[in-house]
Amino acid sequence: SLFFLPSITNLKYWGRCEPITSKTLQLLNDLSIGYPFSVRKLVKLSAVQFMLNNHTSEHFSFLGINNQSNLTDMRCRTTFYTALGRLLMVDLG
């Protein structure tokens, strides 16, 4: 859990810093592809549960759509929701 906490912090507070957001989301994406046993453990972490239950721009600024949205923001949103989708599918088998 302590390992994953900085990742959530990066997404919550550095959401407007594209290099940090992209690398953090790539880590999340890579972890969501891992072995089923590891991913099941990951889903149980409170930080991951927070993301699954609060996936809005209020908590993660890169999810917001504004006048300055660009291709990079769209890629970040796609990576984020792809990873969340994988994490949700673990419980469904």
XYZ file of N, CA, C and O in Angstrom:
372
model
N 0.813 -1.185 0.000
C 0.000 0.000 0.000
C 0.869 1.266 0.000
O 0.550 2.230 -0.665
N 1.957 1.249 0.764
C 2.827 2.416 0.804
C 3.490 2.678 -0.534
O 3.753 3.819 -0.896
N 3.758 1.612 -1.282
C 4.357 1.758 -2.608
C 3.430 2.506 -3.550
O 3.850 3.335 -4.334
N 2.147 2.229 -3.464
C 1.205 2.788 -4.418
C 0.727 4.183 -4.031
O 0.267 4.935 -4.873
N 0.869 4.569 -2.776
C 0.393 5.863 -2.314
C 0.992 7.048 -3.078
O 0.261 7.967 -3.447
N 2.304 7.064 -3.367
C 2.836 8.194 -4.148
C 2.191 8.315 -5.528
O 2.033 9.418 -6.050
N 1.800 7.202 -6.108
C 1.155 7.249 -7.419
C -0.162 7.998 -7.356
O -0.466 8.817 -8.223
N -0.954 7.726 -6.345
C -2.227 8.414 -6.191
C -1.978 9.897 -5.921
O -2.654 10.763 -6.461
N -0.995 10.199 -5.095
C -0.644 11.589 -4.806
C -0.241 12.311 -6.088
O -0.662 13.444 -6.325
N 0.562 11.649 -6.920
C 0.949 12.248 -8.196
C -0.272 12.605 -9.025
O -0.359 13.692 -9.595
N -1.228 11.694 -9.108
C -2.406 11.928 -9.940
C -3.305 13.009 -9.347
O -3.896 13.799 -10.079
N -3.413 13.044 -8.021
C -4.286 14.031 -7.378
C -3.706 15.441 -7.431
O -4.435 16.394 -7.684
N -2.411 15.572 -7.168
C -1.848 16.907 -6.984
C -0.958 17.384 -8.127
O -0.624 18.562 -8.184
N -0.572 16.495 -9.012
C 0.281 16.870 -10.138
C -0.422 16.602 -11.473
O 0.213 16.395 -12.490
N -1.726 16.603 -11.453
C -2.514 16.288 -12.643
C -2.315 17.226 -13.819
O -2.627 16.894 -14.946
N -1.792 18.416 -13.576
C -1.538 19.368 -14.659
C -0.102 19.295 -15.145
O 0.282 20.019 -16.048
N 0.696 18.433 -14.550
C 2.095 18.264 -14.971
C 2.163 16.988 -15.821
O 2.234 15.880 -15.288
N 2.109 17.172 -17.122
C 1.984 16.045 -18.050
C 3.054 14.973 -17.883
O 2.722 13.790 -17.877
N 4.334 15.296 -17.739
C 5.337 14.226 -17.606
C 5.090 13.331 -16.385
O 5.195 12.110 -16.475
N 4.743 13.941 -15.249
C 4.476 13.154 -14.046
C 3.209 12.337 -14.214
O 3.172 11.143 -13.898
N 2.157 12.957 -14.729
C 0.888 12.257 -14.919
C 1.051 11.092 -15.888
O 0.592 9.982 -15.610
N 1.708 11.306 -17.008
C 1.888 10.244 -18.003
C 2.663 9.061 -17.439
O 2.270 7.905 -17.621
N 3.755 9.330 -16.745
C 4.566 8.241 -16.186
C 3.829 7.497 -15.085
O 3.909 6.278 -14.983
N 3.092 8.230 -14.262
C 2.317 7.602 -13.195
C 1.212 6.728 -13.778
O 0.982 5.609 -13.316
N 0.531 7.238 -14.798
C -0.526 6.454 -15.437
C 0.039 5.230 -16.147
O -0.598 4.173 -16.174
N 1.224 5.347 -16.712
C 1.844 4.192 -17.352
C 2.157 3.120 -16.311
O 1.967 1.932 -16.556
N 2.599 3.533 -15.123
C 2.835 2.590 -14.031
C 1.532 1.901 -13.629
O 1.477 0.675 -13.500
N 0.475 2.680 -13.462
C -0.831 2.115 -13.125
C -1.275 1.132 -14.197
O -1.756 0.033 -13.898
N -1.116 1.511 -15.449
C -1.487 0.653 -16.563
C -0.688 -0.645 -16.546
O -1.247 -1.737 -16.694
N 0.615 -0.548 -16.342
C 1.472 -1.738 -16.297
C 1.075 -2.654 -15.144
O 1.028 -3.877 -15.301
N 0.780 -2.072 -13.992
C 0.372 -2.882 -12.842
C -0.972 -3.569 -13.079
O -1.193 -4.688 -12.627
N -1.858 -2.906 -13.809
C -3.183 -3.492 -14.063
C -3.125 -4.668 -15.033
O -4.061 -5.455 -15.115
N -2.018 -4.797 -15.762
C -1.844 -5.895 -16.715
C -1.194 -7.103 -16.051
O -1.201 -8.192 -16.586
N -0.664 -6.916 -14.845
C 0.129 -7.945 -14.166
C -0.585 -9.262 -13.945
O -1.670 -9.519 -14.452
N 0.054 -10.095 -13.161
C -0.502 -11.402 -12.837
C -1.808 -11.246 -12.072
O -1.924 -10.370 -11.214
N -2.789 -12.110 -12.341
C -4.103 -11.975 -11.684
C -4.020 -11.900 -10.157
O -4.721 -11.109 -9.538
N -3.141 -12.693 -9.549
C -3.028 -12.668 -8.090
C -2.574 -11.284 -7.615
O -3.120 -10.733 -6.664
N -1.586 -10.723 -8.287
C -1.069 -9.397 -7.916
C -2.121 -8.319 -8.132
O -2.263 -7.403 -7.314
N -2.847 -8.419 -9.227
C -3.855 -7.407 -9.529
C -4.986 -7.475 -8.514
O -5.513 -6.448 -8.083
N -5.357 -8.688 -8.076
C -6.387 -8.810 -7.037
C -5.954 -8.114 -5.750
O -6.767 -7.482 -5.074
N -4.679 -8.241 -5.401
C -4.152 -7.551 -4.213
C -4.183 -6.037 -4.427
O -4.522 -5.282 -3.517
N -3.827 -5.607 -5.620
C -3.808 -4.188 -5.950
C -5.196 -3.572 -5.798
O -5.349 -2.486 -5.247
N -6.216 -4.281 -6.262
C -7.588 -3.769 -6.208
C -8.044 -3.551 -4.773
O -8.846 -2.664 -4.503
N -7.513 -4.311 -3.849
C -7.928 -4.194 -2.450
C -7.295 -3.016 -1.717
O -7.743 -2.647 -0.638
N -6.283 -2.398 -2.307
C -5.638 -1.257 -1.659
C -6.605 -0.080 -1.566
O -7.365 0.197 -2.494
N -6.547 0.617 -0.446
C -7.453 1.756 -0.246
C -7.234 2.845 -1.303
O -8.187 3.497 -1.734
N -5.990 3.033 -1.729
C -5.706 4.041 -2.749
C -6.386 3.694 -4.071
O -6.935 4.564 -4.749
N -6.369 2.430 -4.440
C -7.021 2.000 -5.679
C -8.536 2.095 -5.529
O -9.235 2.540 -6.447
N -9.048 1.717 -4.373
C -10.479 1.851 -4.128
C -10.914 3.312 -4.234
O -11.972 3.614 -4.763
N -10.058 4.215 -3.752
C -10.355 5.639 -3.870
C -10.494 6.034 -5.339
O -11.430 6.737 -5.721
N -9.558 5.567 -6.166
C -9.618 5.894 -7.599
C -10.876 5.322 -8.239
O -11.519 5.979 -9.052
N -11.204 4.093 -7.896
C -12.373 3.447 -8.489
C -13.671 4.151 -8.089
O -14.622 4.187 -8.865
N -13.687 4.724 -6.892
C -14.906 5.367 -6.398
C -14.958 6.870 -6.642
O -16.016 7.473 -6.484
N -13.845 7.480 -7.019
C -13.785 8.943 -7.163
C -13.078 9.355 -8.446
O -12.210 10.222 -8.421
N -13.438 8.789 -9.536
C -12.758 9.064 -10.811
C -13.401 10.249 -11.527
O -14.001 10.132 -12.585
N -13.228 11.422 -10.903
C -13.765 12.648 -11.482
C -12.683 13.723 -11.498
O -11.668 13.620 -10.811
N -12.936 14.783 -12.240
C -11.968 15.884 -12.313
C -11.867 16.633 -10.991
O -10.886 17.340 -10.750
N -12.837 16.458 -10.120
C -12.757 17.074 -8.793
C -11.556 16.520 -8.021
O -10.903 17.237 -7.272
N -11.257 15.250 -8.230
C -10.146 14.602 -7.533
C -8.896 14.476 -8.397
O -7.783 14.441 -7.871
N -9.077 14.374 -9.695
C -7.958 14.180 -10.629
C -8.095 15.190 -11.762
O -8.874 14.992 -12.698
N -7.331 16.268 -11.674
C -7.517 17.398 -12.598
C -7.317 17.040 -14.062
O -7.928 17.649 -14.937
N -6.496 16.038 -14.370
C -6.273 15.686 -15.771
C -7.520 15.096 -16.427
O -7.591 14.982 -17.647
N -8.523 14.739 -15.618
C -9.769 14.217 -16.179
C -10.714 15.325 -16.630
O -11.669 15.065 -17.345
N -10.449 16.548 -16.225
C -11.315 17.665 -16.584
C -11.165 18.047 -18.044
O -10.107 17.911 -18.640
N -12.247 18.516 -18.583
C -12.217 19.007 -19.961
C -12.320 20.521 -19.882
O -13.251 21.062 -19.300
N -11.332 21.189 -20.445
C -11.338 22.646 -20.418
C -10.888 23.169 -21.774
O -10.638 22.411 -22.692
N -10.772 24.453 -21.873
C -10.386 25.067 -23.148
C -8.990 24.674 -23.592
O -8.651 24.792 -24.756
N -8.167 24.232 -22.666
C -6.797 23.892 -23.006
C -6.589 22.382 -23.123
O -5.459 21.920 -23.132
N -7.670 21.615 -23.174
C -7.533 20.167 -23.346
C -6.806 19.894 -24.646
O -7.033 20.543 -25.662
N -5.929 18.935 -24.606
C -5.176 18.611 -25.804
C -5.075 17.093 -25.954
O -5.640 16.340 -25.160
N -4.360 16.665 -26.946
C -4.215 15.248 -27.220
C -3.583 14.497 -26.054
O -3.968 13.383 -25.740
N -2.643 15.127 -25.388
C -1.985 14.501 -24.242
C -2.983 14.236 -23.120
O -2.979 13.166 -22.515
N -3.854 15.207 -22.825
C -4.881 15.007 -21.802
C -5.798 13.852 -22.179
O -6.177 13.049 -21.326
N -6.147 13.774 -23.444
C -7.020 12.687 -23.895
C -6.326 11.336 -23.730
O -6.949 10.361 -23.315
N -5.043 11.277 -24.042
C -4.286 10.033 -23.857
C -4.238 9.650 -22.387
O -4.370 8.481 -22.039
N -4.031 10.639 -21.527
C -3.998 10.370 -20.087
C -5.337 9.828 -19.605
O -5.380 8.848 -18.851
N -6.414 10.445 -20.042
C -7.748 9.960 -19.648
C -7.970 8.540 -20.147
O -8.486 7.688 -19.420
N -7.577 8.266 -21.379
C -7.739 6.925 -21.949
C -6.943 5.892 -21.165
O -7.459 4.825 -20.822
N -5.701 6.207 -20.840
C -4.865 5.285 -20.068
C -5.457 5.050 -18.686
O -5.513 3.919 -18.201
N -5.927 6.119 -18.049
C -6.516 6.024 -16.717
C -7.727 5.099 -16.723
O -7.818 4.159 -15.933
N -8.659 5.344 -17.636
C -9.883 4.539 -17.652
C -9.640 3.123 -18.148
O -10.332 2.194 -17.745
N -8.659 2.921 -19.006
C -8.299 1.563 -19.426
C -7.797 0.767 -18.233
O -8.208 -0.381 -18.012
N -6.910 1.373 -17.452
C -6.378 0.700 -16.264
C -7.486 0.433 -15.247
O -7.576 -0.669 -14.690
N -8.352 1.426 -15.010
C -9.458 1.222 -14.077
C -10.379 0.108 -14.552
O -10.850 -0.703 -13.750
N -10.631 0.061 -15.837
C -11.466 -0.999 -16.397
C -10.870 -2.370 -16.146
O -11.574 -3.315 -15.768
N -9.571 -2.494 -16.343
C -8.897 -3.776 -16.080
C -9.014 -4.159 -14.614
O -9.235 -5.318 -14.278
N -8.830 -3.172 -13.738
C -8.915 -3.451 -12.309
C -10.320 -3.878 -11.910
O -10.498 -4.768 -11.070
N -11.323 -3.294 -12.528
C -12.705 -3.692 -12.241
C -12.996 -5.097 -12.747
O -13.739 -5.855 -12.129
N -12.408 -5.465 -13.873
C -12.657 -6.780 -14.465
C -12.083 -7.922 -13.630
O -12.556 -9.050 -13.697
N -11.079 -7.630 -12.808
C -10.471 -8.661 -11.969
C -11.509 -9.286 -11.059
O -11.596 -10.511 -10.933
N -12.344 -8.467 -10.458
C -13.365 -8.988 -9.547
C -14.473 -9.747 -10.285
O -15.120 -10.601 -9.716
N -14.641 -9.435 -11.553
C -15.678 -10.115 -12.332
C -15.195 -11.453 -12.885
O -15.963 -12.226 -13.411
N -13.876 -11.689 -12.786
C -13.306 -12.966 -13.253
C -13.042 -12.914 -14.713
O -12.826 -13.839 -15.412
